[in-house]
Structures are given as structure tokens and as C-alpha cells.
Amino acid sequence: MIFQSLASLWFALSLPLIALLYMLKRTYIDTEISSHLLWNRALKEQEANRPWQKLRSSLLLLLQLLAAALLVVALMNPGIWQSPGAKGHVVIVLDRSASMTGLAQPAAGGGPVAGAGTKFELAQSAALQWIEEHAGEGVTLIATGQDPQLIALREHNQELLLEAVKQLTPTFEEADGAAAVSMADALLREVGGQGGPSGKMIVITDGSWPDAAAAAGLVIQSPVEIVKVNGVQSGNFAVAAFGLRADPAQPGYEQAVITLRNDSSKPARMNIGIYADGGAAPVAEASANVDAGEWASVAVGGLPEAEVYKAQLEETADSYTADNALFRFSSASKEQTALLVTKGNLFLDKALQLAGVRTTAADPAVFEPQQDTKEAVDWVVIDGIGDDELASPQWRELLASKPVWRMLSPSSPLSEGDHAVQPGHSGVELQEHEITRFLSLADTHISKLVQTDAVNWGEPIVKYGGYPAVYAGKEGGKPKLLFTFDPHDSDLPLRPEFPILAAQAAQWMSGGGVQQLGEVQAGAAIDIDYASGTASASWEPVEHAPGLERYVNASSSPVVESSEAGLASSQIAPAIPGLYRFVEQDEDDNIIASRYAAVSLDQRELLQQSDKPLVLASGAAEAQKGSASSMRESKESQVAESLVRWIALLLLAVMTLEWGVFSRGRTV
Amino acid sequence: MNSKDREGLTGDQKGREPLLDPALLERLSRLSIVARSRIRGTIQGKRRSRSLGSSLEFADYRPYVPGDDIRRIDWNVYGRSGRAFVRQYWDEQELHVHMYIDISRSMSFDGSLSLAGGRSTRPLPLAAGAGNPPPDDNKLRYALRLAAAVGYVALAGEDRVSVKLFTRSITEELPPLRGRASTLRLIDFLTAAAADGEQQHAADHDGSDDLSSAIVSAAGLPGRAGQAWLFTDGLYEHGIERTISALAGAGQEVVFVHILSPGELRPQLQGELKLIDSEQQTGKDVAIGAGVLQAYKRAVDDHCAAIRTYCRQRGAAYLLVDSGIPIEQAALRLLQESGLLR
């Protein structure tokens, strides 16, 4: 029961006024009696509290007071707290971001916490409870995700709704809560039409939104109710970062640098185990004392070479386990060896070495590639060497099997259809590409370029003077790079941008090999360079992030998208964080490549945990206070009216009774 | 009783209602007042006196002493025994009946009269026996009629009757009457008092709240022993005990006739009333409900019981009379049953 107009309570002063008037009333009927003697005796007791005596005996007064009280109550415009959303369309926005997988209650012991309930389960049960209690005019269910997912639209069937809520699972991809709220608002507005939103929005969340700022900026016109699912606010320990490099002290070994984060309220000693290639026992262990709310790094050297390393926190009573492990791939496997086929190019050689590429210079006049060359070399740079000098079968085989970075030289013999041009102006057009990042090539001068029609494998990413200067693309899954000018004909090598260009080009070239897929965010799209001859591919989970095994089910198992033209080059990473293997098979189902991918969750989710509370500004509400009060208002106006009607009815009954009393003249 | 007497008793000489009707007189004449003790009077009457005298009623023998009337010597005894004994007889004397009638305004208060003149729109129902003529709610008139009946019985029984009317003092007095022939004077006196009572509003009939102020005085108390009848409504704050004691001390057999009207015994008032005291003209605002009425009835009962108890302690007779019951019933049955008339 609520009152919209408490100020009307002042009218209640009329009640004592009525009583006062009754007390002051001088309408006693003169009746002569023989003597007061006996009456005095009879009234002796009642004389003592005489003013109240009058009140007691007056049913009429009581009824008038009751009527006045009813009027005052009616003036106060009462309303009843009705179950929210019993009327109108209700949109439930269920936050299923990664942070929702946090524990709802602190884990009892230090052991595995798989059995404890998560915030998401709480949110689910809150939604279930809400749906069970309020079968309104249709419930729309929206789940947050990378894109908001419309699970049910104006669904009246409670069973279906309940089932849909039960089916929901948390997502570890980047969750766009603001988009979901915005969509819910749009749905409500669409239904509400001109008269404004007729329903309300219920956001069930833990309040930890990476895009809380964006959500707060939304102007929401519908009433919003935020159902906060409270979980363990602090007490999280995480492996914030995990890096690998060659151990400077011990050649052939790796050194790991691990950054630990302690979000709990007290300092803790955190133990780390580093596992190699999925081994059951850690290859190294380390520990660090981390103060509350602080970060700390620890370096562990002497790790044996392995493909994949995992850094995992040991034995922590942790509210959130998914961030307790990080995967990294061996840094050694990234060291590339390039075969520099050149007559001598010191600038390029140095630039590649700066980029961390081991170069092997080879003059085609004196060098013929052997079988071991093919194994030792990751990619090939041809610096202004004509095709005729590389015409031997060994060269052809090598060039066909390796990514090739070629630089054409107008001075060397040109292929058919190629011709040298002199650019008319020095304007540079850069395409957005991995290689052209951070580059402007302004004031660079190129005197001659080779125009070629033979490029069908890639796009020109740099044009100079209107002519394509750099082509980049892929041929047979291998990167391919073509410079249509000789660096010797340009001042580019003298420019500070050249080492950057070389490094980025080297990185691009390295990507062509069978490399690990690296770290990808769950549910994000990644570009995959398939090995040549790949007909089919699949994701194979190797190890899930700690505590997330329970979310593994049929629906979440990753699928590799393919079309009629073959495998799609852009694939969606698995939804559940962990270590995956991307296996490529040829037409005979022979495995031709297998790469690791470390799927991680949206790191921002975890950093937001103890941030400021989520605020959704509803259009009708004043300022920040919000959502709740505006919802209240919209409810009152509907229900209060009916209460006033009831009071009027009651008042009528009281008046009738009073008339009866009046006409009969009865006292109590 | 001759016919002239009867006309005087029953006829309405001044166009007023007779105090007693002939049938009642007929029946009353057969009764006499009961005196519980022997009477010491001055004039020879029909009642046996406490002293020995010259009646025909034998009392005792005693030895003759010189000086005795030799006519009273029982010669038969002397003849047989040789000793002279004197026969003694009870002296027969009259009973002196004193009647005190309260004529204060509360007595002559007429409920229906005052209400008609008042502002009340509600009728005040008064208890009345079904089929009876409208009862005489005026307690004074009722008291006078009762007094007339008692006085008639006394006169018819050769007793002396005197009447005193009082408010806060003795206002009027009827000197002692004797003999049936005096009935007319008695009735006249009482009728005049009744007429006076009806014009009471002009007269000074203000009562006092002390009953003893009128009676316990030189003029009030009877000089000779006898029977004192007190006709009053007893609405006195104090003085009732003192009056009874004083009368008893003056050698009276006190008969307290407590007359209350039905409106006083069983008031049927309702609503918010300003009760005005008929004597003091003071008002009292009362919201009357069932609780108040109950309290009032309790007060009435307590008041009557207190007087009755005191009368018993002083050897006085107490008679509560509801003025709503017909006078014949009260005069005959009530007085008879209580043993005051026989």
C-alpha cells in the first residue's frame, strides 16, 4: 500500500475537529426531572471523564469520523503494490556475460568449487521465479552476448519461457549489455506506441558490465528494474598475464613471466604451477606474495622447450576460477629463418635481423637449394633476382613450398608483360594492411617501378604515383609479398620507416607457416590460413579453463563453418575458454595440420568486478535515482484509481449506515 | 356516615376531581389503623391505653389502700376472703395520628406536564397499567389521596388526626380533628393543598435537600405520642435518618410512605438530555445510554434500601409506593398487606 499524496494527510486534522464540534455541541434537550439527587449518584462515575463520555455514546460521531477518515485516505490517493508487470509487456534482459560465472557464495574450502552455485544460476532462478509469479501479457527474453539474443518474443506460454531460461548458458565472449538494454527498450517502445511504453524492462545482472558507461549513457524510455544478483564481490585471484621468451641464462630453455592479480581484500601468497604440453605435473613452480588489490610479476626460468605452456594458480579459494589459468605458446617456435636470395642488400639483411629473423644470404649464382635448405628455411626473400636465375627445379620446388617475398628490379631481366615505369608524381596511397600499419611513406622517393599484370593472388597495398608498389596476398595459404620496385631505386631503406616495414613484412611472412593460432577471444571471429590441401577442419578441445568444464555441452561444442566454396577463412572461435587444437584434414581425412589456439574470455569482464554500480537511466525518471521510482509511478497511476473507487463505495456504505442511525436516533 | 358527609368527601365542590371515590370510602370505613403499642392519650377513645383507667376491659386486682374509690372494691372477693381488693381496668384512649405531607416541588412535579411545555419532541412514556385510567403521576396528589384515606380511616376509628404540610419548613397545619364528622374538614384541607400544589410554580415551594429542616423543629415535632405518617418522595440528600430518629424520639410510631413516580423508578429517557432539577432549576447534560440508565436504577435501589434499612433499625414502618399503581390498590391492598391498616 502506498500513498501518492502524503500531504493530504493534513486533512486528517478534520477528524479531531469533528470530535471537538461534537463536544462543544449544545443540543441537549431540556428535560425536567423531579430531582437530581438520584441522577447525581448515578452519574458520579461518568462525570469524571465527561467529555469522552459524550463521544462514547455517539455512534453518529463515530460514523462521521469514519467517513472523514475515509475521505482523507481517498485524498491521499492510495495505491496497492501490485506485482510489477502484471500489466503490459515485460522484457527480461538476462546478463550472461563471463562475470556471471563467478560464485554466488564463497567457496567453502580451498578445493575445487565446481559444485557451488554461480551468479548465473542465481540469475536464472530469479528469472524463473519471476516468470512463474507473473504471467503477464507476454514476456520477452533477451540474453546478452556479442549481439543481444532474442530468446523469446512476447511469449505467453510459461512452460516455453521456463524451458528457454533453463537452456541459457553463460557466454565468454564479449557481452554487449548496452545493446541488449537498448534492444529491450526498442521492443517496449514499439509495443507502447504513442502512449509511451506500456511495459517494463527487468535487467537481471551482477552489475559488472564492461560497457557500463555506455549503458549509463543510454536514454531509456521504458521503466527499468535492475535485479541485482549478488555474488562474491572480492576474493578473486587471477593470472593476469603470462609471457614467454627465450631464457637468456640457459640457451634452449624458456623463461616465463607471470603477472598475478589479487582482487581480494587481504594479501595472499599465490602459488603458480607451469605445465608444459598438457603434462599432469608442473615443470616449474613459483609463488609470490601479492597485496590486496595489487598486481605482482614473477619470472620463472629454465622451462624445457614445449609447444604449449600453461600457468595455473594452485589451491586458491577463489570466487572465479576461469581466470586462474593462461596458455602461451613457445616463443622459440616463432623464430623464423629467411633465405635472403640477393646479390647483396645490407639494409634489408639488417632490417630483417632487427625484426628477429635469422637470415641466410644466398646468391643464386653460387647456391642451389638442397633438401635441408627446405627444412631450415621458413620463407624466402628474392631481392631483385630474375626468374631466369631461379629456373632450376630445386629453386622452383623451394619457392613453391615456401612463402615468398619478392622484390622486382627494373634493372634485372623482366618477365613477359612486365615493363618499367617512372611514376609521374610522388603521391602515396596506402591500403589498410598488416604490413602498412604505422607507416606513411611520406616523402619517400621511388624512381622506377615495374608494372606487372601477373598478380592475381593479392591486392596492391601501396601505390606510388598511381602505380602499384607493393602487393600482398596469399597463394595456397601462404603469404606472398611483392615489391614492384628495387629498394636500390628508392630512398626507402634510408628512411626510419624501413625497419618497421621490414619487421611487419617479416611478421606477415611468418604467418604463412603452420603457426599456432595464438590467443583468441571466445566467440570472436579469427582469420585462419589453412594449409594447402585442407578439405575439412575441426576444433578439438584440449583443456578447458578451470571450472568451466560444466558449461561444455553439445550446443557449445565449436563448429567449423564452411560454405560450398570450401572452408570459410573467417572462423568463430570456441565459446568456452580453454586450449583448443584446430585440426585440418585433407580430402582423405589425413591430418595435415594441427594448431593450438588459446581461447580466452573477455578480460574486461574480470576487471570490472568491483567497479562502480551499473546505472541505467530511465527516461521518465529524474536523474540517477532511477529506474525503480519511475517504475513505481507508472504502477501507481493504474492501481490507485481502483482503490479510490473502493473507498468511495465504503464511504457510501458508511453514509447509509449513518443515515440509518440518524433516523432511528439510536445511541450506542 | 351521613349523606352530607359523603357528599363532602366525594363531591367536587370546586369542580375538582374528588380525592377519594365513594366505593373506596366504603371499604376504608371498615378498616382501622393498627397501633403496635398501647396508647397513652388524653381523651378517652377506642384504643386501649398503656395506663389503667375506666374502661370496661379488666386488667388486674390489687389490694385496697385507703383513698381508693370504694366503688371499685370487688365485693364478691371481699365476701369470700374478707379482704378488700380493688378491680383495675385498662384505660381506653384515642390514637393521635400525625400526618406529614411533603409538598415540595419535586412532589408536585408532573412529568408529562413539564415535557409538554419543554422542547422535547420525544414523548416520555410513563408506565401505566393497561386499561386503567391515566394514572396520577403527580406524587403530591397521590400522597394527598393516600393521606385522605389514612385520615379517613383514623377519623372513622375515633382517632385524632392532624396534618402538617411541609417544604423546607412547615407551611400549613391542620389542627387535630376528631370524630367521623371532621372528615369533611380533613378532605377540604387536603383538596386545598392539592389545588395549591398545582399552582406550585408561582408559590414558593422550593424544597430543601434536608428533610429534617422542616420536621425536626419545635413546630414540626408532635407534642404528644402517637403515630406519625410521613408522605414524601424521599429525594433528600440528608436528614432522613435524623427525621425518623427525631419522630421516634417524640414517641411516634413512624410510617415512612415513600412515594416515587414510575418516571423516577423506571425512567425511559434517551439521547442527549439536559436534565433540569425541578426544585433547583439547575441543568445537567447527560448522554443517556443503557449504561447510564442501569447506573440510575442502581442508585434508586440503593437509595430505597438505605431508607428501608434505617427504618427497620428505628422500628419504623417503611412503604414504597409506586404512584403509577391505582390509588385503590395502594390504599387497600398495600396498606393492608403491610399491616398498617386492618
Tab-separated table of C-alpha atoms in Angstrom, chain B:
chain	number	residue	atom	x	y	z
B	1	MET	CA	-71.669	8.475	57.885
B	2	ASN	CA	-74.457	10.679	56.823
B	3	SER	CA	-75.155	11.688	53.331
B	4	LYS	CA	-73.849	15.171	53.808
B	5	ASP	CA	-70.573	13.849	54.927
B	6	ARG	CA	-70.334	11.609	51.976
B	7	GLU	CA	-71.046	14.424	49.615
B	8	GLY	CA	-68.341	16.403	51.208
B	9	LEU	CA	-65.913	13.582	50.966
B	10	THR	CA	-66.523	12.658	47.440
B	11	GLY	CA	-68.165	15.607	45.849
B	12	ASP	CA	-66.187	18.086	43.925
B	13	GLN	CA	-67.146	21.334	45.416
B	14	LYS	CA	-64.678	23.382	43.451
B	15	GLY	CA	-65.042	21.455	40.224
B	16	ARG	CA	-62.049	19.350	41.012
B	17	GLU	CA	-61.601	15.670	40.856
B	18	PRO	CA	-62.503	14.004	44.160
B	19	LEU	CA	-59.634	12.798	46.207
B	20	LEU	CA	-61.363	9.554	47.065
B	21	ASP	CA	-64.227	7.871	45.353
B	22	PRO	CA	-67.225	6.534	47.304
B	23	ALA	CA	-66.513	2.860	46.714
B	24	LEU	CA	-63.120	3.289	48.253
B	25	LEU	CA	-64.548	5.170	51.202
B	26	GLU	CA	-66.988	2.367	51.779
B	27	ARG	CA	-64.212	-0.098	52.031
B	28	LEU	CA	-61.942	2.142	54.044
B	29	SER	CA	-64.610	2.690	56.669
B	30	ARG	CA	-64.304	-0.937	57.632
B	31	LEU	CA	-60.646	-0.582	58.465
B	32	SER	CA	-58.831	0.871	61.319
B	33	ILE	CA	-55.306	1.931	61.931
B	34	VAL	CA	-53.142	-0.546	63.695
B	35	ALA	CA	-51.102	0.784	66.511
B	36	ARG	CA	-48.421	-1.529	67.572
B	37	SER	CA	-48.146	-0.317	71.126
B	38	ARG	CA	-50.625	0.718	73.747
B	39	ILE	CA	-51.583	4.318	73.532
B	40	ARG	CA	-51.248	6.950	76.131
B	41	GLY	CA	-53.778	9.627	75.241
B	42	THR	CA	-55.616	12.411	76.957
B	43	ILE	CA	-59.079	11.869	75.736
B	44	GLN	CA	-60.900	8.669	76.103
B	45	GLY	CA	-61.000	6.809	72.923
B	46	LYS	CA	-61.408	3.453	71.470
B	47	ARG	CA	-57.901	2.352	71.967
B	48	ARG	CA	-56.560	0.655	74.969
B	49	SER	CA	-54.170	2.868	76.759
B	50	ARG	CA	-50.968	1.989	78.391
B	51	SER	CA	-52.356	3.286	81.709
B	52	LEU	CA	-55.148	1.829	83.715
B	53	GLY	CA	-58.395	3.660	83.649
B	54	SER	CA	-62.095	3.367	83.479
B	55	SER	CA	-62.809	1.246	80.527
B	56	LEU	CA	-64.688	-1.999	80.685
B	57	GLU	CA	-61.614	-4.007	79.989
B	58	PHE	CA	-60.345	-5.784	83.116
B	59	ALA	CA	-56.744	-5.540	83.837
B	60	ASP	CA	-55.858	-6.756	87.347
B	61	TYR	CA	-56.676	-6.897	91.055
B	62	ARG	CA	-54.761	-5.102	93.700
B	63	PRO	CA	-55.204	-4.778	97.492
B	64	TYR	CA	-57.270	-1.855	98.575
B	65	VAL	CA	-55.426	1.034	100.080
B	66	PRO	CA	-57.142	3.901	101.732
B	67	GLY	CA	-58.036	6.546	99.231
B	68	ASP	CA	-59.156	4.176	96.572
B	69	ASP	CA	-62.571	4.528	95.107
B	70	ILE	CA	-64.611	2.218	97.210
B	71	ARG	CA	-66.902	1.662	94.213
B	72	ARG	CA	-64.192	-0.377	92.626
B	73	ILE	CA	-63.856	-2.857	95.504
B	74	ASP	CA	-64.830	-6.331	94.376
B	75	TRP	CA	-67.285	-7.233	96.966
B	76	ASN	CA	-67.575	-10.812	95.897
B	77	VAL	CA	-63.962	-11.386	96.613
B	78	TYR	CA	-64.295	-9.478	99.866
B	79	GLY	CA	-67.221	-11.680	100.829
B	80	ARG	CA	-65.281	-14.865	100.241
B	81	SER	CA	-61.936	-13.833	101.581
B	82	GLY	CA	-62.606	-10.950	103.935
B	83	ARG	CA	-60.047	-8.832	102.191
B	84	ALA	CA	-60.740	-5.877	100.098
B	85	PHE	CA	-59.395	-5.970	96.545
B	86	VAL	CA	-59.808	-3.307	94.024
B	87	ARG	CA	-60.580	-4.194	90.383
B	88	GLN	CA	-58.467	-2.361	87.869
B	89	TYR	CA	-59.460	-1.665	84.281
B	90	TRP	CA	-57.409	-0.551	81.274
B	91	ASP	CA	-57.875	2.974	80.314
B	92	GLU	CA	-59.100	3.325	76.702
B	93	GLN	CA	-57.730	6.331	74.896
B	94	GLU	CA	-57.633	7.734	71.389
B	95	LEU	CA	-54.683	7.429	68.931
B	96	HIS	CA	-53.171	10.605	67.679
B	97	VAL	CA	-52.298	10.240	64.017
B	98	HIS	CA	-49.886	12.883	62.748
B	99	MET	CA	-49.586	13.112	59.005
B	100	TYR	CA	-46.629	14.927	57.429
B	101	ILE	CA	-47.056	15.564	53.725
B	102	ASP	CA	-44.148	16.719	51.592
B	103	ILE	CA	-45.428	19.353	49.214
B	104	SER	CA	-42.083	20.408	47.806
B	105	ARG	CA	-41.875	20.935	44.081
B	106	SER	CA	-40.368	17.564	43.431
B	107	MET	CA	-43.540	16.035	44.820
B	108	SER	CA	-45.848	18.020	42.634
B	109	PHE	CA	-43.577	17.545	39.613
B	110	ASP	CA	-45.666	16.311	36.764
B	111	GLY	CA	-43.532	14.595	34.174
B	112	SER	CA	-45.983	14.856	31.345
B	113	LEU	CA	-46.771	18.466	32.126
B	114	SER	CA	-43.220	19.615	32.090
B	115	LEU	CA	-42.409	17.744	28.957
B	116	ALA	CA	-45.298	19.236	27.088
B	117	GLY	CA	-44.021	22.649	27.969
B	118	GLY	CA	-40.456	21.695	27.283
B	119	ARG	CA	-38.690	21.472	23.992
B	120	SER	CA	-38.699	17.739	23.811
B	121	THR	CA	-40.125	16.259	20.687
B	122	ARG	CA	-39.983	12.814	22.026
B	123	PRO	CA	-42.811	11.607	24.157
B	124	LEU	CA	-41.826	10.420	27.552
B	125	PRO	CA	-43.713	7.220	28.028
B	126	LEU	CA	-44.857	6.729	31.542
B	127	ALA	CA	-45.608	3.420	32.974
B	128	ALA	CA	-49.318	2.870	33.210
B	129	GLY	CA	-51.325	-0.191	33.957
B	130	ALA	CA	-53.153	-1.356	30.884
B	131	GLY	CA	-56.840	-0.482	30.967
B	132	ASN	CA	-56.502	1.833	33.918
B	133	PRO	CA	-57.444	5.471	33.691
B	134	PRO	CA	-54.466	7.735	33.178
B	135	PRO	CA	-52.532	7.448	36.418
B	136	ASP	CA	-51.971	10.375	38.549
B	137	ASP	CA	-48.363	10.979	38.049
B	138	ASN	CA	-48.407	13.868	40.423
B	139	LYS	CA	-46.909	12.394	43.538
B	140	LEU	CA	-48.311	15.162	45.691
B	141	ARG	CA	-51.844	14.418	44.624
B	142	TYR	CA	-51.158	10.769	45.140
B	143	ALA	CA	-49.765	11.443	48.593
B	144	LEU	CA	-52.744	13.612	49.494
B	145	ARG	CA	-55.129	10.899	48.422
B	146	LEU	CA	-53.274	8.322	50.440
B	147	ALA	CA	-53.279	10.719	53.375
B	148	ALA	CA	-57.016	11.267	52.921
B	149	ALA	CA	-57.549	7.523	53.005
B	150	VAL	CA	-55.441	7.078	56.110
B	151	GLY	CA	-57.004	10.079	57.768
B	152	TYR	CA	-60.481	8.879	56.972
B	153	VAL	CA	-59.706	5.514	58.473
B	154	ALA	CA	-58.355	7.224	61.578
B	155	LEU	CA	-61.312	9.547	61.983
B	156	ALA	CA	-63.688	6.696	61.418
B	157	GLY	CA	-61.847	4.835	64.170
B	158	GLU	CA	-62.388	7.692	66.643
B	159	ASP	CA	-58.731	8.683	66.484
B	160	ARG	CA	-57.305	12.111	66.400
B	161	VAL	CA	-55.828	13.295	63.127
B	162	SER	CA	-53.578	16.207	62.486
B	163	VAL	CA	-51.927	17.132	59.185
B	164	LYS	CA	-48.799	19.124	58.522
B	165	LEU	CA	-47.673	20.205	55.049
B	166	PHE	CA	-44.035	20.995	54.695
B	167	THR	CA	-41.438	22.052	52.185
B	168	ARG	CA	-38.343	23.426	53.842
B	169	SER	CA	-40.452	24.199	56.863
B	170	ILE	CA	-43.958	23.511	57.994
B	171	THR	CA	-46.061	25.606	55.698
B	172	GLU	CA	-49.576	24.697	56.722
B	173	GLU	CA	-51.105	22.786	59.538
B	174	LEU	CA	-54.460	21.214	60.207
B	175	PRO	CA	-55.139	21.188	63.931
B	176	PRO	CA	-56.141	17.857	65.400
B	177	LEU	CA	-59.541	16.611	64.299
B	178	ARG	CA	-61.597	14.027	65.950
B	179	GLY	CA	-64.616	12.047	65.027
B	180	ARG	CA	-66.066	11.000	61.761
B	181	ALA	CA	-67.776	14.363	61.443
B	182	SER	CA	-64.439	16.005	60.933
B	183	THR	CA	-63.799	14.081	57.772
B	184	LEU	CA	-65.083	16.945	55.709
B	185	ARG	CA	-62.572	19.355	57.148
B	186	LEU	CA	-59.778	16.963	56.521
B	187	ILE	CA	-60.764	16.435	52.926
B	188	ASP	CA	-61.215	20.118	52.407
B	189	PHE	CA	-57.787	20.803	53.747
B	190	LEU	CA	-56.168	18.176	51.582
B	191	THR	CA	-58.064	19.251	48.467
B	192	ALA	CA	-56.947	22.780	49.022
B	193	ALA	CA	-53.390	21.546	49.355
B	194	ALA	CA	-53.729	19.656	46.075
B	195	ALA	CA	-55.027	22.754	44.340
B	196	ASP	CA	-52.238	24.706	45.858
B	197	GLY	CA	-49.788	22.147	44.577
B	198	GLU	CA	-50.999	22.556	41.038
B	199	GLN	CA	-50.165	26.228	41.195
B	200	GLN	CA	-46.935	25.461	42.844
B	201	HIS	CA	-44.804	27.156	40.222
B	202	ALA	CA	-45.960	30.539	41.403
B	203	ALA	CA	-45.702	29.690	45.028
B	204	ASP	CA	-42.576	29.209	46.978
B	205	HIS	CA	-42.446	25.515	47.203
B	206	ASP	CA	-38.770	25.209	46.838
B	207	GLY	CA	-37.653	22.133	48.590
B	208	SER	CA	-34.614	21.709	50.663
B	209	ASP	CA	-32.109	18.917	50.442
B	210	ASP	CA	-32.524	18.345	54.164
B	211	LEU	CA	-35.716	16.627	55.259
B	212	SER	CA	-35.057	17.292	58.917
B	213	SER	CA	-35.056	21.070	58.497
B	214	ALA	CA	-38.846	21.146	58.365
B	215	ILE	CA	-39.807	18.404	60.781
B	216	VAL	CA	-37.160	18.410	63.434
B	217	SER	CA	-38.204	21.687	64.961
B	218	ALA	CA	-40.422	22.934	67.699
B	219	ALA	CA	-43.260	23.478	65.302
B	220	GLY	CA	-42.705	20.246	63.468
B	221	LEU	CA	-42.440	17.592	66.089
B	222	PRO	CA	-45.667	16.433	67.607
B	223	GLY	CA	-46.187	17.266	71.246
B	224	ARG	CA	-47.927	14.019	72.092
B	225	ALA	CA	-47.156	10.425	71.383
B	226	GLY	CA	-48.944	8.772	68.540
B	227	GLN	CA	-48.408	7.653	65.026
B	228	ALA	CA	-46.556	9.785	62.510
B	229	TRP	CA	-47.145	9.212	58.827
B	230	LEU	CA	-44.534	10.723	56.569
B	231	PHE	CA	-45.637	11.068	52.957
B	232	THR	CA	-42.616	12.020	50.902
B	233	ASP	CA	-40.629	11.064	47.827
B	234	GLY	CA	-37.517	10.856	49.939
B	235	LEU	CA	-35.453	12.862	47.466
B	236	TYR	CA	-33.353	14.420	50.166
B	237	GLU	CA	-29.677	14.346	50.315
B	238	HIS	CA	-29.686	14.046	54.066
B	239	GLY	CA	-31.845	14.432	57.108
B	240	ILE	CA	-33.946	11.354	56.547
B	241	GLU	CA	-32.333	9.386	59.336
B	242	ARG	CA	-32.438	12.348	61.663
B	243	THR	CA	-36.107	12.924	60.989
B	244	ILE	CA	-37.016	9.324	61.660
B	245	SER	CA	-34.945	9.327	64.828
B	246	ALA	CA	-36.491	12.574	65.991
B	247	LEU	CA	-40.019	11.349	65.360
B	248	ALA	CA	-39.331	8.084	67.108
B	249	GLY	CA	-37.833	10.026	69.964
B	250	ALA	CA	-41.009	12.082	70.155
B	251	GLY	CA	-42.913	8.886	70.910
B	252	GLN	CA	-44.135	8.328	67.444
B	253	GLU	CA	-44.667	5.175	65.550
B	254	VAL	CA	-43.207	6.307	62.279
B	255	VAL	CA	-44.662	5.156	58.973
B	256	PHE	CA	-42.462	6.245	56.107
B	257	VAL	CA	-44.535	6.253	52.930
B	258	HIS	CA	-42.010	6.570	50.147
B	259	ILE	CA	-43.792	7.680	47.005
B	260	LEU	CA	-41.917	7.503	43.742
B	261	SER	CA	-43.359	8.014	40.286
B	262	PRO	CA	-42.818	5.471	37.540
B	263	GLY	CA	-40.697	8.066	35.748
B	264	GLU	CA	-38.379	8.060	38.700
B	265	LEU	CA	-38.363	4.351	39.252
B	266	ARG	CA	-38.054	3.375	35.634
B	267	PRO	CA	-37.042	6.400	33.587
B	268	GLN	CA	-37.421	5.918	29.891
B	269	LEU	CA	-35.172	8.693	28.784
B	270	GLN	CA	-32.982	8.547	25.726
B	271	GLY	CA	-30.432	10.582	23.901
B	272	GLU	CA	-28.614	13.645	24.999
B	273	LEU	CA	-30.682	15.453	27.559
B	274	LYS	CA	-30.270	18.377	29.774
B	275	LEU	CA	-31.891	17.225	32.971
B	276	ILE	CA	-33.324	20.121	34.891
B	277	ASP	CA	-33.900	19.775	38.561
B	278	SER	CA	-37.500	20.756	39.242
B	279	GLU	CA	-36.632	22.290	42.584
B	280	GLN	CA	-33.319	23.988	41.966
B	281	GLN	CA	-33.772	24.603	38.253
B	282	THR	CA	-30.199	23.551	37.632
B	283	GLY	CA	-29.349	21.681	34.476
B	284	LYS	CA	-27.244	18.639	33.922
B	285	ASP	CA	-26.128	17.441	30.495
B	286	VAL	CA	-26.390	13.737	30.240
B	287	ALA	CA	-25.957	11.489	27.265
B	288	ILE	CA	-28.210	8.701	28.302
B	289	GLY	CA	-27.426	5.226	27.261
B	290	ALA	CA	-28.143	1.812	28.599
B	291	GLY	CA	-25.195	2.087	30.972
B	292	VAL	CA	-26.392	5.332	32.456
B	293	LEU	CA	-29.907	4.002	32.933
B	294	GLN	CA	-28.578	0.960	34.674
B	295	ALA	CA	-26.495	3.114	36.959
B	296	TYR	CA	-29.564	5.201	37.725
B	297	LYS	CA	-31.675	2.223	38.615
B	298	ARG	CA	-28.930	1.001	40.833
B	299	ALA	CA	-28.887	4.382	42.541
B	300	VAL	CA	-32.664	4.265	43.065
B	301	ASP	CA	-32.480	0.794	44.556
B	302	ASP	CA	-29.622	1.775	46.815
B	303	HIS	CA	-31.466	4.857	47.988
B	304	CYS	CA	-34.642	2.953	48.815
B	305	ALA	CA	-32.723	0.184	50.514
B	306	ALA	CA	-30.859	2.698	52.662
B	307	ILE	CA	-34.084	4.267	53.895
B	308	ARG	CA	-35.686	0.905	54.451
B	309	THR	CA	-32.732	-0.311	56.459
B	310	TYR	CA	-32.764	2.754	58.625
B	311	CYS	CA	-36.484	2.492	59.201
B	312	ARG	CA	-36.072	-1.082	60.325
B	313	GLN	CA	-33.354	-0.094	62.722
B	314	ARG	CA	-35.590	2.566	64.233
B	315	GLY	CA	-38.669	0.336	64.340
B	316	ALA	CA	-40.395	2.408	61.740
B	317	ALA	CA	-42.575	1.029	59.017
B	318	TYR	CA	-41.450	1.598	55.502
B	319	LEU	CA	-43.702	1.542	52.492
B	320	LEU	CA	-42.504	2.129	48.966
B	321	VAL	CA	-45.363	3.206	46.750
B	322	ASP	CA	-45.246	3.498	43.047
B	323	SER	CA	-47.517	6.338	42.107
B	324	GLY	CA	-48.245	4.511	38.926
B	325	ILE	CA	-50.422	1.947	40.589
B	326	PRO	CA	-54.069	2.892	41.155
B	327	ILE	CA	-54.804	4.589	44.471
B	328	GLU	CA	-57.388	2.000	45.474
B	329	GLN	CA	-54.847	-0.707	45.191
B	330	ALA	CA	-52.327	1.257	47.178
B	331	ALA	CA	-54.836	2.274	49.866
B	332	LEU	CA	-56.329	-1.105	50.391
B	333	ARG	CA	-54.019	-3.802	49.426
B	334	LEU	CA	-50.687	-2.158	50.026
B	335	LEU	CA	-51.553	-0.659	53.387
B	336	GLN	CA	-53.377	-3.745	54.440
B	337	GLU	CA	-50.740	-6.167	53.389
B	338	SER	CA	-48.089	-4.216	55.176
B	339	GLY	CA	-50.170	-4.461	58.317
B	340	LEU	CA	-50.699	-0.756	58.782
B	341	LEU	CA	-54.468	-0.965	58.341
B	342	ARG	CA	-56.707	-3.696	59.475
